[in-house]
Amino acid sequence: MMNPRQRPQPTRGGLGFPNGASPPMREVYNIIPIHDLLTEHPSLRYPEVRAAAAALRAVGDLRKPPYMAWSPSYDLMDWLGLFFGFQNGNVRNQREHLVLHLANSQMRLQPLSATVDVLDRRVLQRFRLKLLHNYTSWCSYLGRKSNVLLSGRRDGDGRRELLYVSLYLLVWGESANLRFTPECICYIYHFMALELNHVLDNHIDPETGQLFLPSFSGENAFLNCVVMPIYHTIKTEVESSRNGKAPHSAWRNYDDINEYFWSRRCFSRLKWPFDPESNFFGTTPKNRRVGKTGFVEQRSFWNVFRNFDKVWVMLILFLQASIIVAWEGTEYPWQALERRHVQVELLTLFITWGGLRLLQSVLDAGTQYSLVSRETIMLGVRMVLKSLDAVTWTILFGVFYGRIWSQKNSDGRWSDEANRRIFTFLEVALVFLIPELLALVLFILPWFRNLLEELDWRIVYWLTWWFHSRIFVGRGLREGLINNIKYTLFWIGVLASKFAFSYFVQIKPLVSPTKALFNLKGHYYWHEFFGSTNEIAVILLWAPVILIYLMDLQIWYSIFSSMYGAVIGLFSHLGEIRSIEQLRLRFQFFASAMQFNLMPEELLLRPEMTLVKKLREAIHRFKLRYGLGQVYKKVESSQVEATRFALIWNEIMITFREEDLISDRELELLELPPNCWNIRVIRWPCVLLCNELLLALSQATQLADETDRVLWLKICKSEYRRCAVIEAYDSVKHLLFMVVKHGTEENSIVSKMFLEIDGSIQTGNFTAEYNMSLLPQIHGKIISLVEHLMNPKRNMDTTVNILQALYELSVREFPRVKKSIQKLRQEGLAPLSPAADAGLLFENAIAFPDPEDAIFYRDLRRLHTILTSRDSMHNVPMNLEARRRIAFFSNSLFMNMPRAPHVEKMMSFSVLTPYYDEDVLYKQDMLRHENEDGISTLFYLQKIYEDEWKNFVERMRRDGAEDENDIWTKKARDLRLWASHRGQTLSRTVRGMMYYYRALKMLAFLDSASEMDIKDGSQQIASHSSSKRNRGLDGLRSGMQPSSENLRKMGSGVSLLFKGHEYGSALMKFTYVVACQVYGHHKAKGDNRAEEILYLMKNNEALRVAYVDEVHVGRDEVEYYSVLVKYDQQLQREVEIYRIRLPGPLKLGEGKPENQNHAMIFTRGDAVQTIDMNQDNYFEEALKMRNLLEEFKTNYGIRKPTILGVRENIFTGSVSSLAWFMSAQETSFVTLGQRVLANPLKVRMHYGHPDVFDRFWFLTRGGISKASRVINISEDIFAGFNCTLRGGNVTHHEYIQVGKGRDVGLNQISMFEAKVASGNGEQVLSRDVYRLGHRLDFFRMLSVFYTTVGFYFNTMIVVLSVYAFLWGRLYLALSGVEDAVMNSSDSSSSSNNKALGAMLNQQFIIQLGFFTALPMVVENSLEHGFLPAIWDFLTMQLELASFFYTFSMGTRTHFFGRTILHGGAKYRATGRGFVVEHKSFSENYRLYSRSHFVKAIELGVILIVYASHSPLVKNTFVYIGMMITSWFLVVSWMMSPFVFNPSGFDWLKTVYDFENFMSWIWSAGGMFTTAEQSWETWWSEEQDHLRTTGLWGKILEIILDLRFFFFQYGIVYRLGIAGGNTSIAVYLLSWIYMVVAVGIYIIMAYAQDKYAVKDHIYYRLVQLVVILVTVLVIVILLEFTPFKFLDIITSLLAFIPTGWGMISIAQVLRPFLQSTVVWDTVVSLARLYDLLFGVIVMAPVALLSWLPGFQSMQTRILFNEAFSRGLQISRIVTGKKNN
């Protein structure tokens, strides 16, 4: 291994660019060879690069590091590396990082630097301020002086500033996992900058008397002495978390480690160099170690209240107020408010408010008590004081309120004294409200609040001490006044609607039935413990209504955000061009729009936007949009603009062809060919000119008698028609001159004829001189000529005949004035020699063009299309995706976006993709492998993407494949690529992201190209691509096969014209890093994924791969390295660029963020776009990237953006109906949802994927995701939380989009939903959400709640309200209250039903999935039109979308609730394949039994019991109205997994599934069996969350399970045997049944174990005895008691739930029961229950499978028609094969 201090020899080298010859020895570099600035490399032509490198070389008179050899080639980075012990790989990496950044910044500098080859001080200063901003504010926050000391005296030449910046980058670059703790890095940097100062100022070390040396130096010193101790502390903590299963409060995560550095104690405790004895480090025993810091994550449902207490206070107080007012029974609330006693009763709100404050303070103390230590004693004092304060206020209000009523009651009226007491109460309340009023004032003055919070003065801290702890983040978060007003108005609208609705529709209608129930004296059918009042009935009546009241704000938010989002969308001009037809209308302005948006404007002296300039731009855009004025100046073919437009447009079309979205023919119809054949107009794509010539002809024949001017005006009304006429005329003219030999007599006749026609056109006498009615005949003859010339077997005689006929028509018949032959000869229109009259004209004058002349034949085909096309080509392109992309791209150019800068002046950026071990390219055998239905993945893809497959085959034939078998053999790689680009593979993502590189190269060429370059270039490309297409056709004939590499090089259009510098520009501005964490493993194992990644690197020169390399040293020691590699085009192999040692294993927290973090140091540029493995990009969108990056310079509100949100397009929607539902739901979220979050609500976070981060802002603030184990399982959104809390700004932009794949099978979707719901459950516990809930103003806090955690919480409440409603109805029916209500004579029964009606209506609306449906329909109508949106919605309903949405509501509820109660969130790998295979019943049962099936069966049992005991059932209509939604829920939860399962209702599969299920249920578990193999293992794993949950979780679980015992209590009294007795003894005696049942089961199990194998006869005997005894008992009961036979069935409904309740409780008590005898019985009973549930779920599936026709209907619902047809065909074929 090489010594890190040994610098390899500087050498020359290029990057696969033109002219880059390489000597034998070369140092490998990443993007620019900084080690050798004399190399011929395209990026080194920029003086700015040399300037930045030269600045680093200026070591000058700096003191050299002692004990180390100093080389004159070393620079400041090496100097720092040697002094402070940084690794050589880190030094090299950060050197390039810094040089690239400074060079790029200097290129963008405005006004330009006076000396280009010297680094401008402004560049360095701006960079320092940005990079060290977080450090500076940290110093200020802790009251420490910053160690970055700059003054004119100290730093005249900027070297010191450069050293500070370099030092920070080096510290950051080697901090590994510590990058997640930004303030820890600030602490390290603080002391290292101090030591740097000492070295620079030649400080004398007081201890040694020598010149000062840093605390540590030497090889890897920084890693070993600084990073390792903290890394090992984090690792120790993570190990104590038992893989994330220990409670979060028991160990420190990344945030705790980081927040330790938010207090001054870190200086005294940790010291510098680190004190190893400090109790911060993991070496200290756990009991003496520093505990949680800043926040304790305690698992509890109360967190939802604690984090967002203001929301709940508002809802509870309004509910109380509404009930008080509604109780009066007046028609309108204001009538009740006039009554004095109501006004006084409303004062009880203050008592409630005091109580809620008490609850909040108790919860704070109960969860955060472990933060209190000796050092933080004041925190404990505040907790106690807050609780005392709340108790005091509550008591005070109670006392003052009591005094009011005592005075009123003693006076018997509202006397003056009573009124005075009311005023006293109000004065007390005013004092209570002072903090709220203060908050209101600060809300109205946001800038003042921001100023106060950002001041780091002690006095401000003491003044705000009471309200919240002082923390480093979450300060100064207020938005500007305008934004404040916008989101305030939004929420006032939402709240007003909600409260009005709640009062009139929810609360008021329930008052009269409540009063009636209180007055009802009913008879209970059971033993009533609480006398005969109906309090429980009233509670149960109100429970579902209150639950709905608490959640329906979510629905109102949904309605308002949909409407607001649609309005913003309209004003953003979204969806104005929805189809190719609409594009046709605007295509003429499209060229100018492209020029305006994508081409940089000429640089002015003052680049910043002035008001006048903004106004001018707005007017220009308006003109463009509506085609006003002559904005597009009829871009004629002579103009460079048009050619430039054509180059871009054609390049887009070429990429469409490469992606097989369009065919060769469609490419010809869509492209803009360059000007040739002396055509005088722009040659629009054929698609636009179709039919236009024929229309012009018919106009000419109709208006034959009109003047030229009238006819021409009529034709010119359509720009395309004018162009078609002129192009056709010019082309025919040129064609005739080409075909008729030059210099012959015939040639001069043709030219004379055209001269005459041109002359008459110029004088305006064409219609007067020529007979228009002959035009169709002439047109026909020209078509015959063209068709004949296109025919490869053309014949001279036929051509002569056609030309002769044309001549006759044109010369003899066409003119109105007939001329004699003499006259014609005189005018040169007939041959002079009479001999020629005898033979045919043109006989010896024809020259056929060369068959190899590709350009000629392409133009000829175009002419033929213009002459003949009759239909308007609305179906070109055929492919829907191509149409959507063209429409979106063209529409986006009419939207508002920043103007593009030159490529040189644009911001540079990187793309980062984390990859683990997903598919890179599909393997050939995987494509061929058939599932049990005989369907292979390739067959599936061919059916789903039928047109794209045809285009692919056409392209392969052009490339030399003769038939489809050839494709498998000769073109296997192309075939695999074709399939992989339609899945969710790494190769698809890489292809998409590399479009940035391709686009930048093209834009760099266009930026610098001269007019001549562009004009000649377009001709050159045309000739190249035509010859290539023709060569493809010839290749088929000759059987030769060009290499794929050459084809790839030939493929692109504009790349032929590049001069070489474009590569340098593009590489300096863009780099793509894929973090393939286990690439090293793959290489070592010879995994084919490593080979495929290498293939991707080989074909994409801007692609870099970062991975973690494990090097085994000695016996058990492993060293870990972050490695960056690329493919070197000259050496033709993979080369390692940087290798940086890590302190230990990479993964301490969640895998994906750790993977991103290790590769982050290899990214470059000002911005980084985070792209996931399931994404794609499009060339035409990549063209807009430089516009998007300009957004970083614009203020949005009072801040510039730190994250630019980008719109996504879900590309998996076409796969199946399920994928379509998912993509529709997702599309509305990533477009409309985020549009509203960004504006007006200002709470858009980061939801992953295509967002673009301000790289240096995030790099110093903890990176682009958080990584603590389990709590940060939804790692992406925490980047958004972190950004918002640290004062960032997130925007959303919709003029650019990135493709994204979503899960396509129900099981994948459910796993994804489970992951996200569990992630939200963890967010509820997190400090970030708590801080957002408390640090944002009230309305932004509402926005955060209802768009993150609240959405899941409210989904859960919806499901709970169904439970509450059904349990309530069951109680009313079984207790007899319902009977009493029905029988009572007064009108309460009707009002009771009314109240229920009010409740049910709401429930039904919600069940329809109102959350998801409305935004979806609104966004769809905005982008595709209202009618298509409605049609889509109806189609979805027919494809059972409601089933899917209701089902996924259940998934979210189950996992969110379970995570909040018990934890157990984990990353679920969903797999990204295609779902064409049938999932077995047992697999579905394992996935859904607890989350859906058991719950559905429970609700089903309630509904059945209710139906059998409720008097309402007699009125069928009422029963159906009440219960239909609940039955719908039950059916969708039970049947969805089978409805959306391919071949779900196939009888044979169902039979096989049942057998499989039975064998799974009965298979015994063992040490090594998996959940898939045995029920017992699965059952045990399913309880995992109960093992890790805390005491409260267990208690709550037991309380919830007690509900199952209610069935028995309610039903027993209704059995015949009870005889109407309501004594408690009846219930107690019923337990005998349970004991007997369990006893019989135990006897049978014992007999089976003992006798079943050996003494089988005894076993049979025992069975017989048990059966006889049971029958005897039943007979005796029937004979001697009121027992009815029906009681047996009814009692099953009573006792089966009881058994389930007992098993559920036993599972919670497992630690105590597992070692006892009871446990085996519990397990075997649980198995029987699962068997029973399985049979219940299976029964309807089996029935539907048995009925004919259901299977084909299900397939039709599940897959689109092409696939349904294909599936049937393939079945028939395989059936025939078998015969």
PDB file of N, CA, C and O in Angstrom, residues 1193-1222:
ATOM      1  N   LYS A1193     -31.418  32.015  -6.869  1.00  0.00           N
ATOM      2  CA  LYS A1193     -31.039  33.424  -6.707  1.00  0.00           C
ATOM      3  C   LYS A1193     -32.247  34.313  -6.422  1.00  0.00           C
ATOM      4  O   LYS A1193     -32.102  35.503  -6.196  1.00  0.00           O
ATOM      5  N   THR A1194     -33.467  33.729  -6.487  1.00  0.00           N
ATOM      6  CA  THR A1194     -34.685  34.529  -6.342  1.00  0.00           C
ATOM      7  C   THR A1194     -35.196  34.442  -4.916  1.00  0.00           C
ATOM      8  O   THR A1194     -35.179  33.362  -4.329  1.00  0.00           O
ATOM      9  N   ASN A1195     -35.677  35.540  -4.374  1.00  0.00           N
ATOM     10  CA  ASN A1195     -36.289  35.482  -3.047  1.00  0.00           C
ATOM     11  C   ASN A1195     -37.713  34.966  -3.150  1.00  0.00           C
ATOM     12  O   ASN A1195     -38.502  35.464  -3.954  1.00  0.00           O
ATOM     13  N   TYR A1196     -38.043  33.972  -2.329  1.00  0.00           N
ATOM     14  CA  TYR A1196     -39.436  33.538  -2.203  1.00  0.00           C
ATOM     15  C   TYR A1196     -39.868  33.924  -0.804  1.00  0.00           C
ATOM     16  O   TYR A1196     -39.478  33.285   0.154  1.00  0.00           O
ATOM     17  N   GLY A1197     -40.633  34.995  -0.708  1.00  0.00           N
ATOM     18  CA  GLY A1197     -40.907  35.525   0.625  1.00  0.00           C
ATOM     19  C   GLY A1197     -39.685  36.301   1.072  1.00  0.00           C
ATOM     20  O   GLY A1197     -39.106  37.068   0.305  1.00  0.00           O
ATOM     21  N   ILE A1198     -39.241  36.053   2.317  1.00  0.00           N
ATOM     22  CA  ILE A1198     -38.111  36.840   2.820  1.00  0.00           C
ATOM     23  C   ILE A1198     -36.800  36.071   2.721  1.00  0.00           C
ATOM     24  O   ILE A1198     -35.776  36.516   3.199  1.00  0.00           O
ATOM     25  N   ARG A1199     -36.864  34.863   2.121  1.00  0.00           N
ATOM     26  CA  ARG A1199     -35.633  34.067   2.038  1.00  0.00           C
ATOM     27  C   ARG A1199     -35.458  33.524   0.635  1.00  0.00           C
ATOM     28  O   ARG A1199     -36.415  33.318  -0.085  1.00  0.00           O
ATOM     29  N   LYS A1200     -34.208  33.225   0.313  1.00  0.00           N
ATOM     30  CA  LYS A1200     -33.952  32.506  -0.937  1.00  0.00           C
ATOM     31  C   LYS A1200     -34.207  31.021  -0.675  1.00  0.00           C
ATOM     32  O   LYS A1200     -34.078  30.566   0.458  1.00  0.00           O
ATOM     33  N   PRO A1201     -34.538  30.249  -1.706  1.00  0.00           N
ATOM     34  CA  PRO A1201     -34.828  28.832  -1.474  1.00  0.00           C
ATOM     35  C   PRO A1201     -33.572  28.056  -1.075  1.00  0.00           C
ATOM     36  O   PRO A1201     -32.470  28.401  -1.493  1.00  0.00           O
ATOM     37  N   THR A1202     -33.774  27.018  -0.250  1.00  0.00           N
ATOM     38  CA  THR A1202     -32.672  26.096   0.029  1.00  0.00           C
ATOM     39  C   THR A1202     -32.975  24.721  -0.556  1.00  0.00           C
ATOM     40  O   THR A1202     -32.076  23.918  -0.751  1.00  0.00           O
ATOM     41  N   ILE A1203     -34.269  24.434  -0.785  1.00  0.00           N
ATOM     42  CA  ILE A1203     -34.636  23.220  -1.530  1.00  0.00           C
ATOM     43  C   ILE A1203     -35.599  23.646  -2.633  1.00  0.00           C
ATOM     44  O   ILE A1203     -36.568  24.351  -2.357  1.00  0.00           O
ATOM     45  N   LEU A1204     -35.288  23.243  -3.861  1.00  0.00           N
ATOM     46  CA  LEU A1204     -36.225  23.491  -4.962  1.00  0.00           C
ATOM     47  C   LEU A1204     -37.001  22.202  -5.179  1.00  0.00           C
ATOM     48  O   LEU A1204     -36.430  21.181  -5.557  1.00  0.00           O
ATOM     49  N   GLY A1205     -38.288  22.258  -4.905  1.00  0.00           N
ATOM     50  CA  GLY A1205     -39.121  21.072  -5.133  1.00  0.00           C
ATOM     51  C   GLY A1205     -39.405  20.926  -6.615  1.00  0.00           C
ATOM     52  O   GLY A1205     -39.651  21.916  -7.301  1.00  0.00           O
ATOM     53  N   VAL A1206     -39.357  19.702  -7.108  1.00  0.00           N
ATOM     54  CA  VAL A1206     -39.599  19.456  -8.527  1.00  0.00           C
ATOM     55  C   VAL A1206     -40.769  18.494  -8.655  1.00  0.00           C
ATOM     56  O   VAL A1206     -40.933  17.586  -7.855  1.00  0.00           O
ATOM     57  N   ARG A1207     -41.546  18.707  -9.670  1.00  0.00           N
ATOM     58  CA  ARG A1207     -42.728  17.882  -9.902  1.00  0.00           C
ATOM     59  C   ARG A1207     -42.298  16.500 -10.409  1.00  0.00           C
ATOM     60  O   ARG A1207     -41.291  16.355 -11.093  1.00  0.00           O
ATOM     61  N   GLU A1208     -43.106  15.484 -10.083  1.00  0.00           N
ATOM     62  CA  GLU A1208     -42.803  14.134 -10.571  1.00  0.00           C
ATOM     63  C   GLU A1208     -43.897  13.660 -11.514  1.00  0.00           C
ATOM     64  O   GLU A1208     -45.041  14.075 -11.388  1.00  0.00           O
ATOM     65  N   ASN A1209     -43.488  12.790 -12.416  1.00  0.00           N
ATOM     66  CA  ASN A1209     -44.482  12.131 -13.259  1.00  0.00           C
ATOM     67  C   ASN A1209     -44.392  10.643 -12.963  1.00  0.00           C
ATOM     68  O   ASN A1209     -43.342  10.048 -13.129  1.00  0.00           O
ATOM     69  N   ILE A1210     -45.478  10.062 -12.507  1.00  0.00           N
ATOM     70  CA  ILE A1210     -45.472   8.636 -12.147  1.00  0.00           C
ATOM     71  C   ILE A1210     -45.606   7.819 -13.422  1.00  0.00           C
ATOM     72  O   ILE A1210     -46.635   7.890 -14.091  1.00  0.00           O
ATOM     73  N   PHE A1211     -44.543   7.052 -13.755  1.00  0.00           N
ATOM     74  CA  PHE A1211     -44.577   6.373 -15.061  1.00  0.00           C
ATOM     75  C   PHE A1211     -45.072   4.931 -14.972  1.00  0.00           C
ATOM     76  O   PHE A1211     -45.116   4.241 -15.972  1.00  0.00           O
ATOM     77  N   THR A1212     -45.467   4.476 -13.769  1.00  0.00           N
ATOM     78  CA  THR A1212     -45.883   3.067 -13.687  1.00  0.00           C
ATOM     79  C   THR A1212     -47.393   2.916 -13.803  1.00  0.00           C
ATOM     80  O   THR A1212     -47.920   1.835 -13.598  1.00  0.00           O
ATOM     81  N   GLY A1213     -48.104   4.002 -14.119  1.00  0.00           N
ATOM     82  CA  GLY A1213     -49.575   3.932 -14.112  1.00  0.00           C
ATOM     83  C   GLY A1213     -50.172   2.999 -15.143  1.00  0.00           C
ATOM     84  O   GLY A1213     -51.286   2.530 -14.984  1.00  0.00           O
ATOM     85  N   SER A1214     -49.429   2.696 -16.238  1.00  0.00           N
ATOM     86  CA  SER A1214     -50.042   1.917 -17.318  1.00  0.00           C
ATOM     87  C   SER A1214     -49.961   0.421 -17.073  1.00  0.00           C
ATOM     88  O   SER A1214     -50.482  -0.366 -17.837  1.00  0.00           O
ATOM     89  N   VAL A1215     -49.283   0.011 -15.999  1.00  0.00           N
ATOM     90  CA  VAL A1215     -48.991  -1.413 -15.818  1.00  0.00           C
ATOM     91  C   VAL A1215     -50.239  -2.217 -15.469  1.00  0.00           C
ATOM     92  O   VAL A1215     -50.499  -3.264 -16.032  1.00  0.00           O
ATOM     93  N   SER A1216     -51.039  -1.721 -14.511  1.00  0.00           N
ATOM     94  CA  SER A1216     -52.276  -2.423 -14.157  1.00  0.00           C
ATOM     95  C   SER A1216     -53.202  -1.395 -13.526  1.00  0.00           C
ATOM     96  O   SER A1216     -52.778  -0.281 -13.219  1.00  0.00           O
ATOM     97  N   SER A1217     -54.455  -1.786 -13.311  1.00  0.00           N
ATOM     98  CA  SER A1217     -55.389  -0.805 -12.749  1.00  0.00           C
ATOM     99  C   SER A1217     -54.924  -0.383 -11.358  1.00  0.00           C
ATOM    100  O   SER A1217     -55.029   0.770 -10.970  1.00  0.00           O
ATOM    101  N   LEU A1218     -54.346  -1.332 -10.627  1.00  0.00           N
ATOM    102  CA  LEU A1218     -53.866  -1.020  -9.286  1.00  0.00           C
ATOM    103  C   LEU A1218     -52.757   0.031  -9.334  1.00  0.00           C
ATOM    104  O   LEU A1218     -52.731   0.980  -8.551  1.00  0.00           O
ATOM    105  N   ALA A1219     -51.839  -0.163 -10.294  1.00  0.00           N
ATOM    106  CA  ALA A1219     -50.746   0.800 -10.462  1.00  0.00           C
ATOM    107  C   ALA A1219     -51.324   2.151 -10.859  1.00  0.00           C
ATOM    108  O   ALA A1219     -50.804   3.203 -10.474  1.00  0.00           O
ATOM    109  N   TRP A1220     -52.407   2.114 -11.607  1.00  0.00           N
ATOM    110  CA  TRP A1220     -53.051   3.373 -12.033  1.00  0.00           C
ATOM    111  C   TRP A1220     -53.644   4.094 -10.828  1.00  0.00           C
ATOM    112  O   TRP A1220     -53.482   5.302 -10.680  1.00  0.00           O
ATOM    113  N   PHE A1221     -54.322   3.351  -9.929  1.00  0.00           N
ATOM    114  CA  PHE A1221     -54.885   4.004  -8.731  1.00  0.00           C
ATOM    115  C   PHE A1221     -53.770   4.635  -7.919  1.00  0.00           C
ATOM    116  O   PHE A1221     -53.844   5.761  -7.464  1.00  0.00           O
ATOM    117  N   MET A1222     -52.691   3.858  -7.743  1.00  0.00           N
ATOM    118  CA  MET A1222     -51.578   4.330  -6.922  1.00  0.00           C
ATOM    119  C   MET A1222     -50.966   5.565  -7.558  1.00  0.00           C
ATOM    120  O   MET A1222     -50.654   6.541  -6.876  1.00  0.00           O
TER     121      MET A1222
END
